[in-house]
Amino acid sequence: MLSAAGIATAAVAIPHQPLGSLRPLPPTRVVGCLGGRSPGFRSQALCAVCASGASLVVLRRPRKVSRCCVVSAEQADARSAPVKIGVILLNIGTPASTDLDDVTDYLSRFLGDERVMDIKNKEEKRAILEKILRSRPSKSAEGYKAIWDPVRGSPLLYHSKDLAANLQRELGGAYEIRLGFQYSEPSVETALSDLMSLKVSKVILVPMFPHFAQATVGAFLANTCQVAAKLKCATYLQVLPPFYKNTGFITAALDQIRGVIGPEGCQVDHTIFSFHGIPESQCTRTDETESICMKVSGCCSMRSDATRNCYRAQCLETARLLTAALELPEERWSLAFQSRRSLRRAIDWTKPFTDELLSDLARAGKKRVAVVSPSYTADCIETLGSLGKEGRVLFAEGGGE
């Protein structure tokens, strides 16, 4: 196919004419004709593209095709260009800065999501949210200041940027990698709009949480679908499923953990596998049988259709795979969940709680405890702040080292 850039003529469809009836026009720029199937081409002739005669196109007359489609150079180049695949790394988000207003704005978006603060009574939920937003932002702002990098800012943001850049280098030019945050910039809308403008063939959505939970993966996907509808996105969306037991994920986690706890955990007294907490109701809702989750002892250890989408069961499976590979004795490790103390009276969260377990282990004489966070793919306020700082203080107060 011949091609040339700069043709402004719109695509039109014209019937073939006998060779003698074609009007020869002074050749200006030539683009390819997409008007027939490749077999059966007999001859070529010049055909007027538009009434002004501003452009010419080389037509190939097929035996059985009565019409041809004339395209502009831009369209021809677009069709011949390699098609790219878009990838959006989905995550919660982060305040724009440590200023009180920015932290308050972020928390209001995050906690205001009905999938995060799972309280059915709207009046009760509004009252609790107002109470939290009156007291918590100032404390959260101090927490963010303690982990904020003076040059790069939010750890979650710059770690995510680094991950996206490394993934782009790994996958190469056939892919376009973007970040899409749920409650802050760079937002899902920004990422999807950008990929749509690049006319990618499809967009792969990658929730950056290994385990399925309504408050994380469920919220990401629901928000992305709403954004896609708003943008009238016709691009095919593909979702990466939970990767909590994927070999690559487990291996990467093992590489980090082994260097800290040593062979068979010999460098510590105990290892806690701490996952982000969610309302227990979000676990029970994944049990379509309504007869297993929270109703049968040891339900999370059961491998069945009733537990395949249960967040707690997936967390337990991750911990089981990691401890087996680390050769940790059963009495040397525990499973726990992080949750906000301010919400525990209003919502039943997944248990046991990490902070309470840390205190219990310290009182039991455990001096060295390692805390692993396999539910996070990048350090953030939960890992660096809640565990790295608050958890360390709590453990020390109980007698731990």
Short mmCIF file of C-alpha atoms in Angstrom, two decimals:
data_model
loop_
_atom_site.label_atom_id
_atom_site.label_comp_id
_atom_site.label_asym_id
_atom_site.label_seq_id
_atom_site.Cartn_x
_atom_site.Cartn_y
_atom_site.Cartn_z
CA MET A 1 0.00 0.00 0.00
CA LEU A 2 1.24 3.51 -0.83
CA SER A 3 0.97 6.12 1.87
CA ALA A 4 1.71 9.78 2.40
CA ALA A 5 1.14 12.11 5.31
CA GLY A 6 -0.86 15.29 5.39
CA ILE A 7 -4.02 14.37 3.44
CA ALA A 8 -6.95 16.25 4.95
CA THR A 9 -9.66 14.70 2.78
CA ALA A 10 -12.35 12.83 4.72
CA ALA A 11 -12.98 9.15 4.05
CA VAL A 12 -15.61 8.57 1.37
CA ALA A 13 -17.02 5.61 -0.52
CA ILE A 14 -17.24 5.83 -4.29
CA PRO A 15 -18.27 3.29 -6.96
CA HIS A 16 -15.77 1.97 -9.44
CA GLN A 17 -16.00 3.47 -12.92
CA PRO A 18 -14.77 2.17 -16.27
CA LEU A 19 -11.16 3.08 -16.87
CA GLY A 20 -12.09 5.45 -19.71
CA SER A 21 -14.47 7.48 -17.55
CA LEU A 22 -11.98 8.30 -14.81
CA ARG A 23 -11.05 11.96 -14.71
CA PRO A 24 -7.27 12.35 -14.68
CA LEU A 25 -6.28 15.10 -12.26
CA PRO A 26 -2.89 16.59 -11.56
CA PRO A 27 -1.32 14.23 -9.01
CA THR A 28 -0.78 15.85 -5.65
CA ARG A 29 -0.45 13.28 -2.86
CA VAL A 30 -1.21 9.63 -3.05
CA VAL A 31 -2.69 7.38 -0.37
CA GLY A 32 -3.63 3.72 -0.40
CA CYS A 33 -7.04 2.34 -1.26
CA LEU A 34 -8.59 -0.15 1.16
CA GLY A 35 -11.44 -0.90 -1.18
CA GLY A 36 -11.07 -4.58 -1.99
CA ARG A 37 -9.82 -7.95 -0.99
CA SER A 38 -6.27 -8.64 -1.98
CA PRO A 39 -7.01 -11.52 -4.43
CA GLY A 40 -8.21 -10.51 -7.90
CA PHE A 41 -6.55 -7.13 -8.31
CA ARG A 42 -6.21 -6.56 -12.05
CA SER A 43 -5.28 -2.98 -12.72
CA GLN A 44 -4.75 0.48 -11.29
CA ALA A 45 -6.24 3.81 -12.23
CA LEU A 46 -6.55 7.30 -10.83
CA CYS A 47 -9.86 8.33 -9.31
CA ALA A 48 -11.03 11.69 -7.95
CA VAL A 49 -11.44 11.67 -4.19
CA CYS A 50 -13.45 14.81 -3.80
CA ALA A 51 -15.14 17.45 -5.93
CA SER A 52 -12.26 19.86 -5.48
CA GLY A 53 -9.79 17.34 -6.82
CA ALA A 54 -7.34 18.23 -4.08
CA SER A 55 -6.11 14.69 -3.65
CA LEU A 56 -5.72 11.54 -5.67
CA VAL A 57 -5.73 7.92 -4.61
CA VAL A 58 -4.43 4.79 -6.26
CA LEU A 59 -7.33 2.39 -6.73
CA ARG A 60 -6.99 -1.32 -7.30
CA ARG A 61 -10.01 -2.82 -8.97
CA PRO A 62 -10.97 -6.24 -7.53
CA ARG A 63 -13.00 -8.71 -9.58
CA LYS A 64 -16.04 -9.00 -7.34
CA VAL A 65 -16.05 -5.84 -5.29
CA SER A 66 -18.23 -3.02 -6.57
CA ARG A 67 -17.23 -0.26 -4.12
CA CYS A 68 -14.01 0.92 -2.57
CA CYS A 69 -13.27 2.92 0.54
CA VAL A 70 -10.90 5.86 0.18
CA VAL A 71 -9.13 6.83 3.38
CA SER A 72 -7.03 9.78 4.42
CA ALA A 73 -3.32 9.45 5.02
CA GLU A 74 -3.85 9.83 8.76
CA GLN A 75 -6.29 6.91 8.72
CA ALA A 76 -3.96 4.83 6.59
CA ASP A 77 -1.04 5.50 8.94
CA ALA A 78 -3.20 4.68 11.96
CA ARG A 79 -4.27 1.37 10.45
CA SER A 80 -0.72 0.39 9.60
CA ALA A 81 0.76 1.52 12.94
CA PRO A 82 1.38 -1.17 15.57
CA VAL A 83 -1.54 -1.44 18.01
CA LYS A 84 -0.68 -0.86 21.66
CA ILE A 85 -2.20 -2.26 24.82
CA GLY A 86 -2.99 -0.01 27.76
CA VAL A 87 -2.41 -0.99 31.39
CA ILE A 88 -3.78 0.89 34.41
CA LEU A 89 -2.33 0.13 37.84
CA LEU A 90 -5.25 0.76 40.20
CA ASN A 91 -4.72 1.87 43.78
CA ILE A 92 -6.46 3.82 46.52
CA GLY A 93 -4.60 7.11 46.40
CA THR A 94 -2.90 9.59 48.69
CA PRO A 95 -3.32 13.17 49.91
CA ALA A 96 -1.80 15.78 47.61
CA SER A 97 0.27 17.07 50.53
CA THR A 98 0.48 16.88 54.31
CA ASP A 99 -1.54 20.09 54.70
CA LEU A 100 -4.60 19.63 56.88
CA ASP A 101 -7.00 20.64 54.08
CA ASP A 102 -5.52 18.13 51.64
CA VAL A 103 -5.60 15.32 54.20
CA THR A 104 -9.20 16.15 55.15
CA ASP A 105 -10.25 16.22 51.50
CA TYR A 106 -8.64 12.83 50.86
CA LEU A 107 -10.13 11.19 53.97
CA SER A 108 -13.61 12.49 53.14
CA ARG A 109 -13.42 10.88 49.69
CA PHE A 110 -11.95 7.64 50.99
CA LEU A 111 -14.19 7.12 54.02
CA GLY A 112 -17.19 8.52 52.17
CA ASP A 113 -17.13 5.58 49.75
CA GLU A 114 -19.98 3.25 50.72
CA ARG A 115 -17.81 0.24 49.95
CA VAL A 116 -15.19 1.29 52.50
CA MET A 117 -17.28 2.28 55.50
CA ASP A 118 -19.90 -0.43 55.29
CA ILE A 119 -22.72 1.01 57.43
CA LYS A 120 -26.23 0.56 56.08
CA ASN A 121 -27.91 3.20 58.25
CA LYS A 122 -27.20 6.44 56.37
CA GLU A 123 -27.80 8.70 59.34
CA GLU A 124 -25.48 6.65 61.52
CA LYS A 125 -22.85 6.60 58.79
CA ARG A 126 -23.07 10.37 58.30
CA ALA A 127 -22.70 10.96 62.03
CA ILE A 128 -19.67 8.67 62.30
CA LEU A 129 -18.03 10.23 59.24
CA GLU A 130 -18.54 13.74 60.59
CA LYS A 131 -17.05 12.71 63.93
CA ILE A 132 -14.01 11.17 62.26
CA LEU A 133 -13.45 14.19 60.02
CA ARG A 134 -13.53 16.47 63.05
CA SER A 135 -10.86 14.58 64.95
CA ARG A 136 -8.81 12.35 62.70
CA PRO A 137 -7.39 14.60 59.92
CA SER A 138 -4.99 16.42 62.25
CA LYS A 139 -3.61 13.12 63.57
CA SER A 140 -3.45 11.66 60.06
CA ALA A 141 -1.64 14.76 58.81
CA GLU A 142 1.04 14.23 61.45
CA GLY A 143 1.26 10.59 60.41
CA TYR A 144 1.77 11.55 56.78
CA LYS A 145 4.42 14.12 57.73
CA ALA A 146 6.36 11.37 59.52
CA ILE A 147 6.63 9.26 56.34
CA TRP A 148 6.65 12.00 53.68
CA ASP A 149 9.80 12.19 51.60
CA PRO A 150 11.14 15.78 51.49
CA VAL A 151 11.89 15.47 47.75
CA ARG A 152 9.52 12.85 46.30
CA GLY A 153 6.54 13.33 48.61
CA SER A 154 4.01 10.55 49.20
CA PRO A 155 5.62 7.07 49.45
CA LEU A 156 2.62 5.41 47.79
CA LEU A 157 2.80 7.83 44.87
CA TYR A 158 6.53 7.65 44.19
CA HIS A 159 6.72 3.89 44.73
CA SER A 160 3.81 3.49 42.31
CA LYS A 161 5.53 5.75 39.77
CA ASP A 162 8.70 3.69 40.08
CA LEU A 163 6.73 0.49 39.58
CA ALA A 164 4.98 1.88 36.50
CA ALA A 165 8.28 3.06 35.01
CA ASN A 166 9.96 -0.31 35.61
CA LEU A 167 6.97 -2.17 34.19
CA GLN A 168 7.05 0.07 31.11
CA ARG A 169 10.71 -0.78 30.55
CA GLU A 170 10.01 -4.48 31.07
CA LEU A 171 7.05 -4.66 28.68
CA GLY A 172 8.43 -2.31 26.04
CA GLY A 173 6.78 -0.07 23.49
CA ALA A 174 3.86 -2.39 22.78
CA TYR A 175 2.30 -1.29 26.07
CA GLU A 176 1.33 2.01 27.66
CA ILE A 177 1.43 1.95 31.48
CA ARG A 178 -0.57 4.42 33.57
CA LEU A 179 -1.42 4.91 37.25
CA GLY A 180 -5.08 5.21 38.25
CA PHE A 181 -5.88 6.25 41.81
CA GLN A 182 -9.35 5.92 43.28
CA TYR A 183 -9.47 9.02 45.46
CA SER A 184 -6.68 11.29 44.17
CA GLU A 185 -4.57 12.18 41.17
CA PRO A 186 -3.41 10.66 38.91
CA SER A 187 -7.01 9.46 38.74
CA VAL A 188 -8.57 6.60 36.83
CA GLU A 189 -10.34 9.16 34.64
CA THR A 190 -7.03 10.82 33.75
CA ALA A 191 -5.42 7.46 32.93
CA LEU A 192 -8.32 6.12 30.88
CA SER A 193 -8.74 9.39 28.94
CA ASP A 194 -5.06 9.32 28.06
CA LEU A 195 -5.18 5.71 26.85
CA MET A 196 -8.34 6.38 24.84
CA SER A 197 -6.60 9.26 23.07
CA LEU A 198 -3.81 6.85 22.13
CA LYS A 199 -6.42 4.46 20.65
CA VAL A 200 -5.07 1.39 22.44
CA SER A 201 -6.63 -1.91 21.43
CA LYS A 202 -7.62 -2.76 25.00
CA VAL A 203 -6.99 -1.69 28.58
CA ILE A 204 -5.83 -4.16 31.21
CA LEU A 205 -6.95 -3.15 34.71
CA VAL A 206 -4.53 -4.25 37.43
CA PRO A 207 -5.83 -3.78 41.00
CA MET A 208 -2.71 -3.38 43.12
CA PHE A 209 -4.14 -5.48 45.94
CA PRO A 210 -3.48 -9.24 45.67
CA HIS A 211 -6.70 -10.26 47.42
CA PHE A 212 -10.30 -9.52 46.46
CA ALA A 213 -12.21 -7.24 48.80
CA GLN A 214 -15.21 -5.05 48.14
CA ALA A 215 -13.47 -2.11 49.83
CA THR A 216 -10.45 -2.30 47.50
CA VAL A 217 -10.69 -4.33 44.28
CA GLY A 218 -14.50 -4.12 44.18
CA ALA A 219 -14.40 -0.34 44.63
CA PHE A 220 -11.66 0.03 41.99
CA LEU A 221 -13.58 -1.88 39.35
CA ALA A 222 -16.93 -0.24 40.09
CA ASN A 223 -15.34 3.20 39.87
CA THR A 224 -13.52 2.34 36.64
CA CYS A 225 -16.75 1.15 35.00
CA GLN A 226 -18.49 4.38 36.03
CA VAL A 227 -15.63 6.43 34.61
CA ALA A 228 -15.66 4.40 31.37
CA ALA A 229 -19.39 5.04 30.99
CA LYS A 230 -18.89 8.76 31.62
CA LEU A 231 -16.14 8.92 28.98
CA LYS A 232 -18.20 6.80 26.54
CA CYS A 233 -15.26 4.45 26.37
CA ALA A 234 -15.69 1.71 23.75
CA THR A 235 -12.27 0.19 24.39
CA TYR A 236 -12.24 -3.39 25.62
CA LEU A 237 -11.48 -3.59 29.37
CA GLN A 238 -9.77 -6.67 30.78
CA VAL A 239 -9.29 -7.30 34.52
CA LEU A 240 -6.33 -9.06 36.12
CA PRO A 241 -7.81 -11.47 38.70
CA PRO A 242 -6.60 -11.67 42.33
CA PHE A 243 -2.98 -12.84 42.41
CA TYR A 244 -2.72 -13.79 46.11
CA LYS A 245 -1.32 -17.24 45.26
CA ASN A 246 0.47 -16.42 42.02
CA THR A 247 3.97 -17.90 41.98
CA GLY A 248 5.60 -14.61 40.96
CA PHE A 249 3.91 -12.72 43.79
CA ILE A 250 4.79 -15.37 46.39
CA THR A 251 8.40 -15.55 45.21
CA ALA A 252 8.82 -11.76 45.35
CA ALA A 253 7.42 -11.70 48.89
CA LEU A 254 9.70 -14.55 49.98
CA ASP A 255 12.75 -12.67 48.74
CA GLN A 256 11.88 -9.78 51.04
CA ILE A 257 10.88 -11.83 54.08
CA ARG A 258 13.82 -14.26 54.17
CA GLY A 259 16.33 -11.44 54.50
CA VAL A 260 14.62 -10.26 57.69
CA ILE A 261 13.57 -13.35 59.63
CA GLY A 262 16.31 -15.75 58.49
CA PRO A 263 16.04 -19.50 57.78
CA GLU A 264 12.96 -20.96 59.47
CA GLY A 265 12.48 -17.58 61.19
CA CYS A 266 15.53 -18.07 63.38
CA GLN A 267 16.29 -14.35 63.70
CA VAL A 268 12.95 -13.50 65.34
CA ASP A 269 10.71 -14.95 68.06
CA HIS A 270 7.51 -14.67 66.04
CA THR A 271 6.26 -13.52 62.63
CA ILE A 272 2.93 -11.78 62.08
CA PHE A 273 1.35 -11.78 58.62
CA SER A 274 -0.71 -8.61 58.80
CA PHE A 275 -3.36 -7.83 56.17
CA HIS A 276 -5.55 -4.75 55.80
CA GLY A 277 -8.84 -5.21 57.64
CA ILE A 278 -12.31 -5.11 56.10
CA PRO A 279 -15.83 -5.37 57.56
CA GLU A 280 -16.72 -9.02 58.23
CA SER A 281 -19.95 -8.52 56.31
CA GLN A 282 -17.90 -8.14 53.12
CA CYS A 283 -16.61 -11.67 53.68
CA THR A 284 -19.99 -13.24 54.35
CA ARG A 285 -21.52 -11.63 51.26
CA THR A 286 -19.12 -13.58 49.04
CA ASP A 287 -20.61 -16.86 50.31
CA GLU A 288 -23.45 -17.47 47.87
CA THR A 289 -24.53 -20.56 49.83
CA GLU A 290 -24.98 -18.45 53.00
CA SER A 291 -24.10 -21.55 54.98
CA ILE A 292 -20.29 -21.60 55.33
CA CYS A 293 -18.72 -18.18 55.95
CA MET A 294 -18.73 -17.27 59.66
CA LYS A 295 -21.11 -20.19 60.27
CA VAL A 296 -18.72 -23.15 60.19
CA SER A 297 -15.62 -23.46 62.36
CA GLY A 298 -12.46 -23.10 60.28
CA CYS A 299 -14.45 -21.93 57.26
CA CYS A 300 -11.50 -19.96 55.85
CA SER A 301 -9.44 -23.15 55.66
CA MET A 302 -12.05 -24.86 53.51
CA ARG A 303 -11.38 -24.88 49.78
CA SER A 304 -14.84 -24.62 48.22
CA ASP A 305 -16.97 -22.43 45.98
CA ALA A 306 -18.34 -20.77 49.10
CA THR A 307 -14.91 -19.42 50.09
CA ARG A 308 -13.20 -18.83 46.73
CA ASN A 309 -13.92 -15.07 46.83
CA CYS A 310 -13.64 -14.66 50.60
CA TYR A 311 -11.02 -12.07 51.48
CA ARG A 312 -10.02 -13.70 54.75
CA ALA A 313 -9.73 -17.14 53.10
CA GLN A 314 -7.48 -15.68 50.39
CA CYS A 315 -5.28 -14.00 53.02
CA LEU A 316 -4.97 -17.29 54.88
CA GLU A 317 -3.96 -19.05 51.65
CA THR A 318 -1.22 -16.46 51.04
CA ALA A 319 0.08 -16.90 54.59
CA ARG A 320 -0.06 -20.67 54.23
CA LEU A 321 2.01 -20.61 51.03
CA LEU A 322 4.56 -18.22 52.50
CA THR A 323 5.00 -20.07 55.79
CA ALA A 324 5.35 -23.40 54.00
CA ALA A 325 8.11 -22.03 51.77
CA LEU A 326 9.77 -20.36 54.77
CA GLU A 327 9.48 -23.60 56.78
CA LEU A 328 7.97 -21.71 59.71
CA PRO A 329 6.60 -23.91 62.50
CA GLU A 330 2.91 -23.30 63.13
CA GLU A 331 3.54 -21.91 66.61
CA ARG A 332 5.99 -19.34 65.24
CA TRP A 333 3.61 -17.32 63.09
CA SER A 334 0.17 -15.68 63.27
CA LEU A 335 -2.41 -14.12 60.93
CA ALA A 336 -3.80 -10.70 61.83
CA PHE A 337 -5.63 -7.70 60.35
CA GLN A 338 -5.17 -3.96 60.63
CA SER A 339 -8.23 -1.85 61.26
CA ARG A 340 -9.11 1.56 62.64
CA ARG A 341 -9.87 1.65 66.33
CA SER A 342 -12.23 4.57 65.79
CA LEU A 343 -14.56 2.36 63.71
CA ARG A 344 -14.48 -0.87 65.71
CA ARG A 345 -17.56 -0.05 67.74
CA ALA A 346 -19.61 0.70 64.65
CA ILE A 347 -18.36 -2.11 62.38
CA ASP A 348 -17.34 -5.73 62.98
CA TRP A 349 -13.91 -6.02 61.38
CA THR A 350 -11.93 -9.10 60.42
CA LYS A 351 -10.01 -10.48 63.40
CA PRO A 352 -7.63 -10.89 65.18
CA PHE A 353 -6.39 -7.30 65.27
CA THR A 354 -2.71 -6.66 64.60
CA ASP A 355 -2.27 -4.04 67.31
CA GLU A 356 -3.79 -6.30 69.98
CA LEU A 357 -1.66 -9.24 68.84
CA LEU A 358 1.51 -7.12 69.06
CA SER A 359 0.67 -6.19 72.66
CA ASP A 360 -0.15 -9.80 73.55
CA LEU A 361 3.13 -11.09 72.11
CA ALA A 362 5.12 -8.45 73.97
CA ARG A 363 3.42 -9.35 77.26
CA ALA A 364 4.12 -13.02 76.55
CA GLY A 365 7.85 -12.28 76.50
CA LYS A 366 8.44 -12.19 72.75
CA LYS A 367 11.26 -9.69 72.30
CA ARG A 368 11.75 -9.75 68.54
CA VAL A 369 8.69 -9.87 66.27
CA ALA A 370 8.62 -9.44 62.49
CA VAL A 371 5.52 -8.02 60.79
CA VAL A 372 4.91 -8.89 57.14
CA SER A 373 2.35 -7.01 55.01
CA PRO A 374 1.46 -9.20 52.01
CA SER A 375 -1.72 -7.29 51.17
CA TYR A 376 0.20 -4.18 50.04
CA THR A 377 2.26 -3.91 46.86
CA ALA A 378 3.83 -0.56 47.80
CA ASP A 379 4.75 1.06 51.10
CA CYS A 380 2.15 3.56 52.30
CA ILE A 381 0.69 5.08 55.46
CA GLU A 382 -0.52 1.64 56.58
CA THR A 383 2.88 -0.06 56.37
CA LEU A 384 5.24 2.80 57.21
CA GLY A 385 2.95 4.57 59.66
CA SER A 386 0.48 2.17 61.30
CA LEU A 387 2.93 -0.73 61.46
CA GLY A 388 6.39 0.78 61.15
CA LYS A 389 5.87 3.57 63.67
CA GLU A 390 2.70 3.08 65.73
CA GLY A 391 3.11 -0.69 65.88
CA ARG A 392 6.74 -0.37 66.95
CA VAL A 393 5.79 1.99 69.80
CA LEU A 394 2.94 -0.28 70.91
CA PHE A 395 5.22 -3.34 70.95
CA ALA A 396 7.92 -1.51 72.90
CA GLU A 397 5.39 -0.32 75.49
CA GLY A 398 4.43 -3.95 76.12
CA GLY A 399 8.07 -4.95 76.73
CA GLY A 400 9.21 -5.90 73.23
CA GLU A 401 12.42 -4.77 71.64
#
